[in-house]
């Protein structure tokens, strides 16, 4: 059953997420999107972004940390 309140809250969430991702360095935002939103394998993320696994993990940590601190 369609819940208009839930749909509005979800839309607001994705708008806020998109805005917060826009403030991050591009590779950090892309690593987060690929790993956490699209569930892409870390090997594929590293290949796509041209970074080592260690660098990818640091980028993910920084992105997640910044997103947790982003205003809601």
PDB file of C-alpha atoms in Angstrom:
ATOM      1  CA  UNK A   1       0.000   0.000   0.000  1.00  0.00           C
ATOM      2  CA  UNK A   2       1.335   3.437  -0.940  1.00  0.00           C
ATOM      3  CA  UNK A   3       2.190   5.624   2.039  1.00  0.00           C
ATOM      4  CA  UNK A   4       2.524   9.259   0.944  1.00  0.00           C
ATOM      5  CA  UNK A   5       4.200  10.332   4.202  1.00  0.00           C
ATOM      6  CA  UNK A   6       6.831   7.600   3.903  1.00  0.00           C
ATOM      7  CA  UNK A   7       7.355   8.467   0.234  1.00  0.00           C
ATOM      8  CA  UNK A   8       7.913  12.136   1.122  1.00  0.00           C
ATOM      9  CA  UNK A   9      10.355  11.226   3.899  1.00  0.00           C
ATOM     10  CA  UNK A  10      12.250   8.943   1.531  1.00  0.00           C
ATOM     11  CA  UNK A  11      12.415  11.687  -1.102  1.00  0.00           C
ATOM     12  CA  UNK A  12      13.741  14.154   1.487  1.00  0.00           C
ATOM     13  CA  UNK A  13      16.347  11.622   2.613  1.00  0.00           C
ATOM     14  CA  UNK A  14      17.649  11.089  -0.918  1.00  0.00           C
ATOM     15  CA  UNK A  15      17.767  14.833  -1.575  1.00  0.00           C
ATOM     16  CA  UNK A  16      19.811  15.333   1.609  1.00  0.00           C
ATOM     17  CA  UNK A  17      22.074  12.413   0.715  1.00  0.00           C
ATOM     18  CA  UNK A  18      22.669  13.793  -2.774  1.00  0.00           C
ATOM     19  CA  UNK A  19      23.499  17.237  -1.350  1.00  0.00           C
ATOM     20  CA  UNK A  20      25.885  15.778   1.232  1.00  0.00           C
ATOM     21  CA  UNK A  21      27.608  13.599  -1.382  1.00  0.00           C
ATOM     22  CA  UNK A  22      28.063  16.711  -3.516  1.00  0.00           C
ATOM     23  CA  UNK A  23      30.218  18.232  -0.774  1.00  0.00           C
ATOM     24  CA  UNK A  24      32.633  15.279  -0.689  1.00  0.00           C
ATOM     25  CA  UNK A  25      35.680  14.764  -2.870  1.00  0.00           C
ATOM     26  CA  UNK A  26      34.494  13.011  -6.031  1.00  0.00           C
ATOM     27  CA  UNK A  27      36.325   9.722  -5.442  1.00  0.00           C
ATOM     28  CA  UNK A  28      35.062   9.501  -1.855  1.00  0.00           C
ATOM     29  CA  UNK A  29      31.484  10.118  -2.965  1.00  0.00           C
ATOM     30  CA  UNK A  30      31.800   7.640  -5.828  1.00  0.00           C
ATOM     31  CA  UNK A  31      33.339   4.969  -3.566  1.00  0.00           C
ATOM     32  CA  UNK A  32      30.482   5.413  -1.095  1.00  0.00           C
ATOM     33  CA  UNK A  33      27.828   5.250  -3.800  1.00  0.00           C
ATOM     34  CA  UNK A  34      29.315   2.144  -5.396  1.00  0.00           C
ATOM     35  CA  UNK A  35      29.963   0.312  -2.111  1.00  0.00           C
ATOM     36  CA  UNK A  36      27.019   1.263   0.074  1.00  0.00           C
ATOM     37  CA  UNK A  37      24.256   2.150  -2.371  1.00  0.00           C
ATOM     38  CA  UNK A  38      24.972  -0.144  -5.295  1.00  0.00           C
ATOM     39  CA  UNK A  39      26.738  -2.935  -3.342  1.00  0.00           C
ATOM     40  CA  UNK A  40      29.538  -3.216  -5.912  1.00  0.00           C
ATOM     41  CA  UNK A  41      32.431  -5.538  -4.992  1.00  0.00           C
ATOM     42  CA  UNK A  42      35.503  -3.765  -3.591  1.00  0.00           C
ATOM     43  CA  UNK A  43      37.760  -5.176  -6.326  1.00  0.00           C
ATOM     44  CA  UNK A  44      35.507  -3.662  -8.973  1.00  0.00           C
ATOM     45  CA  UNK A  45      35.372  -0.338  -7.122  1.00  0.00           C
ATOM     46  CA  UNK A  46      39.173  -0.194  -6.948  1.00  0.00           C
ATOM     47  CA  UNK A  47      39.427  -0.933 -10.655  1.00  0.00           C
ATOM     48  CA  UNK A  48      36.730   1.601 -11.559  1.00  0.00           C
ATOM     49  CA  UNK A  49      38.271   4.375  -9.463  1.00  0.00           C
ATOM     50  CA  UNK A  50      41.915   3.475 -10.047  1.00  0.00           C
ATOM     51  CA  UNK A  51      42.794   3.136  -6.381  1.00  0.00           C
ATOM     52  CA  UNK A  52      44.250   0.515  -4.070  1.00  0.00           C
ATOM     53  CA  UNK A  53      42.013  -1.377  -1.676  1.00  0.00           C
ATOM     54  CA  UNK A  54      43.579   0.505   1.246  1.00  0.00           C
ATOM     55  CA  UNK A  55      42.888   3.857  -0.422  1.00  0.00           C
ATOM     56  CA  UNK A  56      39.304   2.777  -1.136  1.00  0.00           C
ATOM     57  CA  UNK A  57      38.773   1.838   2.516  1.00  0.00           C
ATOM     58  CA  UNK A  58      40.096   5.236   3.612  1.00  0.00           C
ATOM     59  CA  UNK A  59      37.825   6.977   1.073  1.00  0.00           C
ATOM     60  CA  UNK A  60      34.821   5.018   2.363  1.00  0.00           C
ATOM     61  CA  UNK A  61      35.680   5.807   5.977  1.00  0.00           C
ATOM     62  CA  UNK A  62      35.994   9.513   5.210  1.00  0.00           C
ATOM     63  CA  UNK A  63      32.768   9.565   3.206  1.00  0.00           C
ATOM     64  CA  UNK A  64      30.803   7.752   5.911  1.00  0.00           C
ATOM     65  CA  UNK A  65      32.244   9.987   8.610  1.00  0.00           C
ATOM     66  CA  UNK A  66      31.379  13.157   6.661  1.00  0.00           C
ATOM     67  CA  UNK A  67      27.862  11.896   5.924  1.00  0.00           C
ATOM     68  CA  UNK A  68      27.241  11.104   9.598  1.00  0.00           C
ATOM     69  CA  UNK A  69      28.235  14.663  10.475  1.00  0.00           C
ATOM     70  CA  UNK A  70      26.147  16.240   7.685  1.00  0.00           C
ATOM     71  CA  UNK A  71      23.174  18.272   8.857  1.00  0.00           C
ATOM     72  CA  UNK A  72      19.850  16.522   8.443  1.00  0.00           C
TER      73      UNK A  72
END
